XYZ file of C-alpha atoms in Angstrom:
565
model
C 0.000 0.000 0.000
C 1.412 3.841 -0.684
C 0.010 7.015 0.356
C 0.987 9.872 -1.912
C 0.093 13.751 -0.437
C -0.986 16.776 -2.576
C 1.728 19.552 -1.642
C 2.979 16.766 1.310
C 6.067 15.114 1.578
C 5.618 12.846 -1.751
C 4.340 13.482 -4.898
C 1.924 11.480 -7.419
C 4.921 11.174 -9.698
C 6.434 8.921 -7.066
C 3.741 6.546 -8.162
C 6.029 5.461 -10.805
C 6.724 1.556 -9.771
C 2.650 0.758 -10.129
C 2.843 3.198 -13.156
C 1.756 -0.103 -15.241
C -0.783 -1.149 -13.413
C -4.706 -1.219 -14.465
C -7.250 0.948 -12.567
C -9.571 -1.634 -11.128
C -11.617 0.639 -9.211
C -11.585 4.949 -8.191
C -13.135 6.238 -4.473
C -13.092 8.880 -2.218
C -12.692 8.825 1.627
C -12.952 11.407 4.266
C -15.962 12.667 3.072
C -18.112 13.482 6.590
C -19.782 16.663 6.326
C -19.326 17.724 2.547
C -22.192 16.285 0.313
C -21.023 14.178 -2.833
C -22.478 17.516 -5.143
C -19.759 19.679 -3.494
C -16.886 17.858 -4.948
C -15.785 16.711 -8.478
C -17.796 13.725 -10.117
C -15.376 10.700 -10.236
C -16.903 10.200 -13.850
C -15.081 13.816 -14.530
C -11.122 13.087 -12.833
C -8.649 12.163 -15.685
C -8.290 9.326 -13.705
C -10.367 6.625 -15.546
C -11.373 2.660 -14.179
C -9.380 0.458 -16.726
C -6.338 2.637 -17.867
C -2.836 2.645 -16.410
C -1.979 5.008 -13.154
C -0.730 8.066 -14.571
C 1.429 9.723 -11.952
C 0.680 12.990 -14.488
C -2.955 12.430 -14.437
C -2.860 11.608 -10.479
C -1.424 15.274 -10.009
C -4.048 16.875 -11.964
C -7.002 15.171 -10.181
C -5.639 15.694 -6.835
C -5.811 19.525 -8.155
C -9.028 19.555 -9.125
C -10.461 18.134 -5.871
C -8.327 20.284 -3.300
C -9.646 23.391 -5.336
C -12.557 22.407 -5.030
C -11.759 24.518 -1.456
C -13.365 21.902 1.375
C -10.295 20.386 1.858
C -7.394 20.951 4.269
C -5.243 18.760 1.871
C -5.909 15.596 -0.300
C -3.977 12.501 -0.494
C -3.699 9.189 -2.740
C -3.776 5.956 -1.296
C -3.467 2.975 -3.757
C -4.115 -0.984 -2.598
C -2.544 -3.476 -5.441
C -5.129 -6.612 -6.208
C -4.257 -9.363 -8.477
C -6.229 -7.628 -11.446
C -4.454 -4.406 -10.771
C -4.861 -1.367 -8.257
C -7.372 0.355 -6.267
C -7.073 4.385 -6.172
C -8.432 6.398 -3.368
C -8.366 9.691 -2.881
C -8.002 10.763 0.841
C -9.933 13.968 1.463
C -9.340 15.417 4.944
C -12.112 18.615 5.227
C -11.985 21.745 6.831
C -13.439 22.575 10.113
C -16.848 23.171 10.386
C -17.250 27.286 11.193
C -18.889 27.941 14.900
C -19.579 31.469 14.297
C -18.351 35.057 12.939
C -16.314 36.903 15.552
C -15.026 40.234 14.817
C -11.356 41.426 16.357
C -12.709 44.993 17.101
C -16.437 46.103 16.670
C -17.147 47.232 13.145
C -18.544 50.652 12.305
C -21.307 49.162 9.736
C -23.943 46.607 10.757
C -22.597 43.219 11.913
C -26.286 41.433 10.409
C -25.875 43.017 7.650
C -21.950 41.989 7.019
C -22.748 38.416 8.058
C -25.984 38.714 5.899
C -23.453 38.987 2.538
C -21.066 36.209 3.287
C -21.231 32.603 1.917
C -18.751 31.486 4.639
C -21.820 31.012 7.967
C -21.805 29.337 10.947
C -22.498 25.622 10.431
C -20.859 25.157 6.680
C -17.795 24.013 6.261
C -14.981 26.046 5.365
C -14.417 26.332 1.883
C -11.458 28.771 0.943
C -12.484 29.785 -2.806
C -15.687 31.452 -0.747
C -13.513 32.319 1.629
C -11.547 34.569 -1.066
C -15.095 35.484 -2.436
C -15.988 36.639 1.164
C -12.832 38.908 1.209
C -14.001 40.967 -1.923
C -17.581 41.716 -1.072
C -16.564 42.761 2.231
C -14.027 45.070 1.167
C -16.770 46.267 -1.631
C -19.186 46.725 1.109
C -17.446 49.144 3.052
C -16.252 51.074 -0.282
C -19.432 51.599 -1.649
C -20.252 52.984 1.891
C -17.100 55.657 1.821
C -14.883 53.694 3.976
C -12.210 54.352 1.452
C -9.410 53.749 4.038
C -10.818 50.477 4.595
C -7.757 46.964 4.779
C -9.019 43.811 5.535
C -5.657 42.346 7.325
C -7.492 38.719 8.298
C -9.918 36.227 7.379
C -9.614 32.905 9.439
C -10.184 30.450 11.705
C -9.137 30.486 14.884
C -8.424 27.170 16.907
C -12.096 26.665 18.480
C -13.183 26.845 14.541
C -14.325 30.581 15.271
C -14.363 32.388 11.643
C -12.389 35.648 12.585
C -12.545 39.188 10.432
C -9.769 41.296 11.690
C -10.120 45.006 9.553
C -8.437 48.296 9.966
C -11.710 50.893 8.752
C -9.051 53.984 9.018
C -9.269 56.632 11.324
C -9.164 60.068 11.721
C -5.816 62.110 13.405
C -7.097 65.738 13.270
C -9.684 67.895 11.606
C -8.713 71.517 10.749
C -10.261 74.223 9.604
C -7.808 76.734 8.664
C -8.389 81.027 8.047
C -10.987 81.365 10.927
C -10.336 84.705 12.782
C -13.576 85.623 14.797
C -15.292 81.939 15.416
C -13.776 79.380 17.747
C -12.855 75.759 15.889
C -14.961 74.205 18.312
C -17.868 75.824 17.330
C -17.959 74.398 14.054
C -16.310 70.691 14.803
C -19.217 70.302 17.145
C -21.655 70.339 14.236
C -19.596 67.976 11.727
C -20.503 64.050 12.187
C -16.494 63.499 11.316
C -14.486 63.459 14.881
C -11.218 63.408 15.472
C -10.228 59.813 16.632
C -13.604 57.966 14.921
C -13.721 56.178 11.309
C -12.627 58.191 8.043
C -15.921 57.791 5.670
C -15.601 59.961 2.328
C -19.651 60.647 2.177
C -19.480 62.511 5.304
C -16.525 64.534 4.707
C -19.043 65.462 1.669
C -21.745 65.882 3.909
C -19.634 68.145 6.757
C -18.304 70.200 3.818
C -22.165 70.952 3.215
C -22.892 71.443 6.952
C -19.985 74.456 7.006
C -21.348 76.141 4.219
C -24.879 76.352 5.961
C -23.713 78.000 8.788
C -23.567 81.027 7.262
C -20.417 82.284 8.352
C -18.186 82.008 5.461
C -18.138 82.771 1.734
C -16.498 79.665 0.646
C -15.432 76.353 1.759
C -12.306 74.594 0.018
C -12.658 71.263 -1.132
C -11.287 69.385 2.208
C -7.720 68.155 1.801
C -6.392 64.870 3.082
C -3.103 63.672 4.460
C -2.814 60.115 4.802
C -0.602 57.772 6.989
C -0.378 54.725 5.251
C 1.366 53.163 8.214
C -1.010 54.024 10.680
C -3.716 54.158 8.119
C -5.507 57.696 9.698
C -5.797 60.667 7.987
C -5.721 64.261 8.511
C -8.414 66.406 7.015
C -7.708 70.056 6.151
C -10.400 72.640 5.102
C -9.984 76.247 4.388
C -12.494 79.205 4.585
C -13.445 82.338 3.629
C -15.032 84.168 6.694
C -17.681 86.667 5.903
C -18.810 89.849 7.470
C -19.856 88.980 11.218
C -22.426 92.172 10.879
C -24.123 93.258 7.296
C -27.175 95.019 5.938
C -29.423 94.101 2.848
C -31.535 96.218 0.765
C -33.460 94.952 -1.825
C -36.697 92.861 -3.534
C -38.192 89.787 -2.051
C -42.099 88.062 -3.300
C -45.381 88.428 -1.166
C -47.807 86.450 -2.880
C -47.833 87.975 -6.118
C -46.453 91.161 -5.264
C -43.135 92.242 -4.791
C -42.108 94.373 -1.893
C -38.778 96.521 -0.402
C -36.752 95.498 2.264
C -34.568 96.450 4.768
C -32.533 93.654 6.929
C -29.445 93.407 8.740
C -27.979 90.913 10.853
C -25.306 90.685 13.518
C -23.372 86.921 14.694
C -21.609 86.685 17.787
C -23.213 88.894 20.279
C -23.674 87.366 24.144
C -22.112 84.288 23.232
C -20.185 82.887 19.810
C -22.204 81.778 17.260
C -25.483 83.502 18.521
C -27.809 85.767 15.973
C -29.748 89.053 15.855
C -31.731 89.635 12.360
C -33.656 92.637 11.962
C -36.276 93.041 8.924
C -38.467 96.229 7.564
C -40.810 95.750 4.407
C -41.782 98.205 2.643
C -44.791 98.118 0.193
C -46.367 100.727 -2.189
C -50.335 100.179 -1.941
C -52.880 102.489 -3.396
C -49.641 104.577 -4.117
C -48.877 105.230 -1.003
C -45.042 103.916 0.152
C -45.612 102.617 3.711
C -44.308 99.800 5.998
C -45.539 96.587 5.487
C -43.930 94.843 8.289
C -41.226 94.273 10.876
C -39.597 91.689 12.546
C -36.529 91.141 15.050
C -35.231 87.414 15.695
C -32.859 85.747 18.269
C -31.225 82.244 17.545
C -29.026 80.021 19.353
C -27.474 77.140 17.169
C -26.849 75.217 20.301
C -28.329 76.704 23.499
C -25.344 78.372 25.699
C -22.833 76.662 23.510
C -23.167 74.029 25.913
C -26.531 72.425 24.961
C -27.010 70.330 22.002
C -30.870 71.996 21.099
C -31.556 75.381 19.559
C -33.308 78.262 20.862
C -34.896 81.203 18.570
C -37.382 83.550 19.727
C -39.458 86.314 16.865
C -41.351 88.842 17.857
C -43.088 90.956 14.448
C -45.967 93.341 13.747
C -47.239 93.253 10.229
C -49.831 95.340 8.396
C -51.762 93.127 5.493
C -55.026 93.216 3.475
C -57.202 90.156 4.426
C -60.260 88.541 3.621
C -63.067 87.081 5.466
C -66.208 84.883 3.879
C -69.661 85.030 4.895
C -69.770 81.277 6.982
C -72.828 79.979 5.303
C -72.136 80.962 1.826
C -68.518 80.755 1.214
C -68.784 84.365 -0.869
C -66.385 86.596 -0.667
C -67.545 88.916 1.866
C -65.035 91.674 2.581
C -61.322 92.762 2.273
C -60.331 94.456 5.464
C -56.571 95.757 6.337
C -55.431 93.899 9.817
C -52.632 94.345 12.048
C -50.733 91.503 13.426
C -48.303 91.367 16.724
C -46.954 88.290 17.843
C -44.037 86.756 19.294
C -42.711 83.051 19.553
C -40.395 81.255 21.255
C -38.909 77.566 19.594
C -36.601 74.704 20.443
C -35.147 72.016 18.037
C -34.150 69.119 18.870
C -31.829 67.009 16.568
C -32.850 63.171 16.429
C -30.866 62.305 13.398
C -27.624 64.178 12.368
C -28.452 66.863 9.680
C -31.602 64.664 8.798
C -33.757 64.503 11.421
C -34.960 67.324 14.462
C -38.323 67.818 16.471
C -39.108 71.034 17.090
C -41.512 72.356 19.906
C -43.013 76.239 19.901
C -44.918 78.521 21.495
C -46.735 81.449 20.009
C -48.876 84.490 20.856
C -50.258 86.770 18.173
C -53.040 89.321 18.441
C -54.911 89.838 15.123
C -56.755 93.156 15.125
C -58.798 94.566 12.669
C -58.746 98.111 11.306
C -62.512 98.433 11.659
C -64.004 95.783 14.183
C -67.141 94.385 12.473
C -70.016 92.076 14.318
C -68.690 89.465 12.005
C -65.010 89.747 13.179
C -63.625 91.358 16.467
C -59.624 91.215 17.533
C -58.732 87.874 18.388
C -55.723 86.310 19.857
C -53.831 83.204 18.626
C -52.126 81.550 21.731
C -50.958 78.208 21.217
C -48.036 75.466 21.181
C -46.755 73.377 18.629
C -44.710 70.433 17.751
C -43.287 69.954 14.297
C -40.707 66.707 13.134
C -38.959 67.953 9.602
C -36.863 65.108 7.895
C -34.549 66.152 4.791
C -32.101 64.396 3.170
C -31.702 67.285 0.852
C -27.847 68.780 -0.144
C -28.681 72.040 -1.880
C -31.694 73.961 -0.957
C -31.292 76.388 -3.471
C -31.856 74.006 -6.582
C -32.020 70.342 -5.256
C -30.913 67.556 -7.629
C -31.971 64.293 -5.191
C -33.047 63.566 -2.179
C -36.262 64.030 -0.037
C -38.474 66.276 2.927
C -41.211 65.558 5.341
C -42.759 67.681 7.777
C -45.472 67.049 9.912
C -47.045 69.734 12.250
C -49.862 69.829 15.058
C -50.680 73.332 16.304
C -53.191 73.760 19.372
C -54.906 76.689 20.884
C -56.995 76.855 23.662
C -57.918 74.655 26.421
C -55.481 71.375 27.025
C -55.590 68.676 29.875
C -53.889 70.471 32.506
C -53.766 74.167 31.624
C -56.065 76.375 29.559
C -54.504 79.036 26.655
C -56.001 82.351 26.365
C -57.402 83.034 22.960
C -59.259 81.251 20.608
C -59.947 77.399 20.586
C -58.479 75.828 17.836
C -56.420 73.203 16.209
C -54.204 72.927 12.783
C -52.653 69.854 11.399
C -49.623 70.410 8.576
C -48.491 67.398 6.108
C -45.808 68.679 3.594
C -43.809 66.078 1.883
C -41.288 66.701 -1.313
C -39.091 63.866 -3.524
C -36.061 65.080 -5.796
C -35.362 62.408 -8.937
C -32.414 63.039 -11.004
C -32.555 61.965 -14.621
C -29.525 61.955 -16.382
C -27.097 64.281 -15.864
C -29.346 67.503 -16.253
C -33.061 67.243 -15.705
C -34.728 66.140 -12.254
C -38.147 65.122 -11.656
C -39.623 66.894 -8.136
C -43.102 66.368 -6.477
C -44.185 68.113 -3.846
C -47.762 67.225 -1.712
C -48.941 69.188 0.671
C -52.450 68.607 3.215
C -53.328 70.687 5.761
C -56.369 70.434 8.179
C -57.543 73.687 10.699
C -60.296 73.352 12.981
C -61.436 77.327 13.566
C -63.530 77.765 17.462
C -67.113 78.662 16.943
C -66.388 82.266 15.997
C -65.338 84.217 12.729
C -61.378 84.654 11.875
C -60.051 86.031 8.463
C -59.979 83.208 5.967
C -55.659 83.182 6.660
C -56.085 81.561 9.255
C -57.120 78.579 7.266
C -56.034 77.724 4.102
C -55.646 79.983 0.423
C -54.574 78.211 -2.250
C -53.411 79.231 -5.730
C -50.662 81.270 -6.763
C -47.063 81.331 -7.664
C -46.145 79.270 -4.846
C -49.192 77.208 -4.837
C -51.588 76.597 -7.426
C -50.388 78.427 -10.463
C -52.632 79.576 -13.409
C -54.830 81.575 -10.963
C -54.270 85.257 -9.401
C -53.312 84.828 -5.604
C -54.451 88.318 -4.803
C -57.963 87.491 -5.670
C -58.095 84.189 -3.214
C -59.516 82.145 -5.794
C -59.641 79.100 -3.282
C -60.402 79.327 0.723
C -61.553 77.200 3.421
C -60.195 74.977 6.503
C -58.559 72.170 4.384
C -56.128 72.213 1.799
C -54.415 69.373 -0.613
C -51.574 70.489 -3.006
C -49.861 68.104 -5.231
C -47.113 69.650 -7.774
C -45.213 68.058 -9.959
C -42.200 69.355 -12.100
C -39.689 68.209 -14.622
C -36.623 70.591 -14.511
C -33.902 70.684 -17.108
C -30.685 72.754 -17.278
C -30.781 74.220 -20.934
C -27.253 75.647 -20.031
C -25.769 76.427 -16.675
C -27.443 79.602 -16.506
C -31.021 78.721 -17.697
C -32.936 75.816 -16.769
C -36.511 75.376 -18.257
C -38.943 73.519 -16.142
C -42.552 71.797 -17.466
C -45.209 71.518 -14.471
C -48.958 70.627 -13.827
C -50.424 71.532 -10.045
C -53.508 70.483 -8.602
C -55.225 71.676 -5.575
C -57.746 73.048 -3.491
C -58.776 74.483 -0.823
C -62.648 74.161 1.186
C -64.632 73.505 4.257
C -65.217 69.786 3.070
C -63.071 66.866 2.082
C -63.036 66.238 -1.316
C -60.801 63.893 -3.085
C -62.323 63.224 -6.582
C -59.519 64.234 -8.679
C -61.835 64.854 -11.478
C -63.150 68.026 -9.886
C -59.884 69.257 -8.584
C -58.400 72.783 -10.114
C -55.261 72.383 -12.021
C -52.774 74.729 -13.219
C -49.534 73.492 -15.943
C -47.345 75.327 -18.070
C -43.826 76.355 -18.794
C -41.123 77.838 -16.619
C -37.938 79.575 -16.764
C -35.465 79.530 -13.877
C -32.330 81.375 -14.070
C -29.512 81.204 -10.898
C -28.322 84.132 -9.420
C -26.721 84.783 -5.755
C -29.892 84.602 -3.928
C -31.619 82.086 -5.295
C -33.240 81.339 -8.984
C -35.071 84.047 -10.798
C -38.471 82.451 -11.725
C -40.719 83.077 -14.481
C -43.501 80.915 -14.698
C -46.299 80.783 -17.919
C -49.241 78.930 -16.017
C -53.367 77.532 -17.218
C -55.301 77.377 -14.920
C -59.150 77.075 -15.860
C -59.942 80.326 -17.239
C -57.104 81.833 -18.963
C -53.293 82.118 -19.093
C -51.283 83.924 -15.877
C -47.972 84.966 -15.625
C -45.725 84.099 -12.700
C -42.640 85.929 -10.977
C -40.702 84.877 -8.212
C -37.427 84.221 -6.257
C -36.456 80.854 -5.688
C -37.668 77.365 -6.355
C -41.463 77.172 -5.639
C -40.492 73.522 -3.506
């Protein structure tokens, strides 16, 4: 009897003195836990029942079968009968895996890691999965911007324990280089990249985006990295442009479908870093007569004392506008009157999700007060707390390309379990939802839907206090000034198709639908629609809009700053 060893101490060559000897019969043995479909068909080996043993032919077979990758190493062993010889090939398997241990804790989901592997607790070992394994896991952190990402070890351990031993990178240092007024920790508190966590190339994307919103600097370099292969962290450099800590604006801004002067100014840093005063006079002609339209002062605290991780803003305004109010039983326009509104709130935010998700909670006292008190409407107060959650996935607010927003909203006035608010009884509900499809490299396809529900006390308020729809920003095709549709529930849907013509021009093809009434109504056959043809074109405060809108009667022309969602 001889036992020959694949890549052991003999080879199949060695076979040589039974070299002349007829194949009587071909086996395996060792096979426990691998199934017969796992491993090459004996029909297949070059090694055939009634030829001569080929120590060439031996070597390739034994090949064939240890790549098939269950075995820890395969051997011949070869019995001589009087008719010839027997050939067996000795298959000794690989362990049987226990489970999936990790040397350190990885950043991404363990299920989900496990969940892509072929290698799982209760299979055998097989290495060509094993090498299979290696690549998806290494493609699974890439495609999730782990770009410093080395897998140094895939293997068993000696209680059979598969073991995944990974270096995901980390960061050294984060700088932000050319600040003079605003502390670095101000803005590193905000960034989800830390010093000392994993390197991941969609947040450095992401952080880039969160120092631009701030508001404090003109521009923002494209971050620069400095790697250390040996340690495998990396440094991460950005540089900025600081702006103005204090500034004034003059200019034109869109009410409705008017547009009015304004006056604003601003101030950053004032009882603590990173604090803000805004300031804000509009100006209006009406009837030809110049005359304020409103004012407004505002107070925000990114994160409350520096300390806190919630934000605090407080408003307090006075406005002058022309509203309307509708005879209750008939719905008819009744009369415009000019009102005067004084108010102040107070709001917290509270972030759930990094730069996606935040609750916020507010209160809010305004006193509406006619210019002539009628027996239909008197001064009334709005008193009343609110909760709103806002989700956005959403990059650039200015002209987004992909990405999504929710925002639900429950407002409340009056009497509550424990306490009682002065002022009117009533109750608002808000559902505003948006989606942002790119299509190719230049158009995007956005939808917008919008609900909204108010439940008025037993007593007349203007009709603003509910719901007017149709508009520029609403329901175009109809003349906003002219509140074409009123009433205490509202459903919006727009849809859009915009297209970048050239860098500076960017022509967008809509249809709206909508209303706005006492009742529910959601027969889309009687809904009002508005479509058309729009131009956009970019400029440093947002896109220029022009907007050619049908709506039921005739053709209306739309202006406007920015994006209408």
């Amino acid at each position: 009897m001889i036992c020959l060893l694949l890549y052991g101490h003999a080879r199949a060559q060695d076979i040589n003195p039974l070299s002349k000897q007829i194949i009587q019969s071909v086996s395996y043995s060792g096979l426990i836990h691998v199934k017969d479909k796992h491993v090459p068909k004996l029909g297949s080996l070059k090694t055939k029942v009634g030829f001569r043993a080929s120590p060439a032919t031996l070597d390739q077979d034994l090949r064939t079968i240890y790549l098939s990758g269950y075995f820890k190493h395969v051997s011949i062993k070869t019995k001589k009968n009087q008719d010839g010889i027997d050939i067996i090939f000795l298959c000794s398997e690989n362990a049987k895996i226990n489970a999936i241990k990790f040397v350190t804790p990885p950043s991404v989901s363990k299920k989900e890691l496990k969940k892509i592997m072929r290698n799982t607790p209760g299979k055998i070992l097989n290495l060509n999965t094993l090498s299979e394994d290696r690549r998806r896991i290494e493609s699974f952190y890439t495609k999730r911007g782990y770009a410093l990402f080395k897998l140094l070890a895939l293997s068993l351990d000696d209680k059979n324990n598969l073991i995944i031993d990974f270096s995901e990178g980390k960061i050294s240092t984060i700088e932000i280089q050319g600040l003079t007024k605003i502390k670095p920790a101000i803005l590193l508190r905000d960034l989800a990249l830390k010093k000392g966590k994993v390197f991941n190339s969609k947040l450095l994307r992401s952080d880039r985006e969160t120092l631009l919103k701030t508001g404090y600097f003109s521009s923002v370099s494209a971050p620069k990295l400095i790697q250390s292969s040996q340690e495998n962290t990396v440094k991460i450099i950005f540089k900025v442009t600081e702006k103005k800590a204090n500034k004034i604006n003059v200019g034109l801004e869109q009410e409705q479908e008017e547009f009015v002067g304004f006056l604003s100014g601003s101030r950053n840093h004032n009882f603590i870093q990173s604090d803000l005063f805004t300031g804000k006079v509009q100006v209006s002609n009406e009837n030809q007569e110049i005359g304020v339209k409103s004012y407004a002062l505002s107070y925000y605290q990114p994160w409350f004392l520096n300390r806190y991780k919630f934000s605090l803003s407080s408003q307090f305004w006075t406005s002058f506008k022309q509203e309307i109010s509708a005879n209750q039983a008939t719905k008819q326009l009744k009369t415009i009157q000019k009102t005067k509104r004084k108010g102040k709130s107070f709001k917290l935010g509270f972030p759930l999700i990094h730069n996606r998700l935040t609750l916020y909670t507010r209160y809010k006292n305004e006193l509406i007060t006619p210019e002539k008190s009628t027996n239909q409407i008197q001064p009334y107060n709005l008193h009343s707390l609110s909760s709103q959650l806002k989700y956005s996935s959403i990059a650039n607010f200015a002209n987004p390309r992909k990405g999504a927003y929710i925002s639900i909203e429950l407002e409340k006035g009056g009497p509550f379990k424990l306490f009682t608010l002065p002022g009117i009884n009533f109750s608002r509900a808000n559902f505003t939802a948006a989606t942002f499809i790119p299509v190719k490299k230049n158009g995007t396809v956005a939808i917008r839907n919008a609900i909204g529900l108010f439940r008025p006390a037993e007593r007349e308020t203007f009709e603003s206090e509910s719901y007017i729809v149709g508009g520029a920003n609403s329901l175009r095709g109809y003349d906003a000034s002219k509140y074409p549709f009123f009433g205490t529930r509202k459903f919006i849907l727009n849809t859009e198709y915009r297209h970048y013509l050239h860098p500076k021009i960017q022509i967008v093809l809509f249809y709206d639908i909508g209303y706005a009434q006492d009742t529910w109504n959601f027969s889309p056959s009687t809904f009002p629609t508005g479509r058309g043809i729009g131009l956009r074109f970019p400029t440093p405060v947002g896109p220029l809009r022009l907007d050619l809108a049908k709506g039921s009667d005739s053709l209306f022309l739309h202006f406007g700053l920015g994006q209408v969602f």
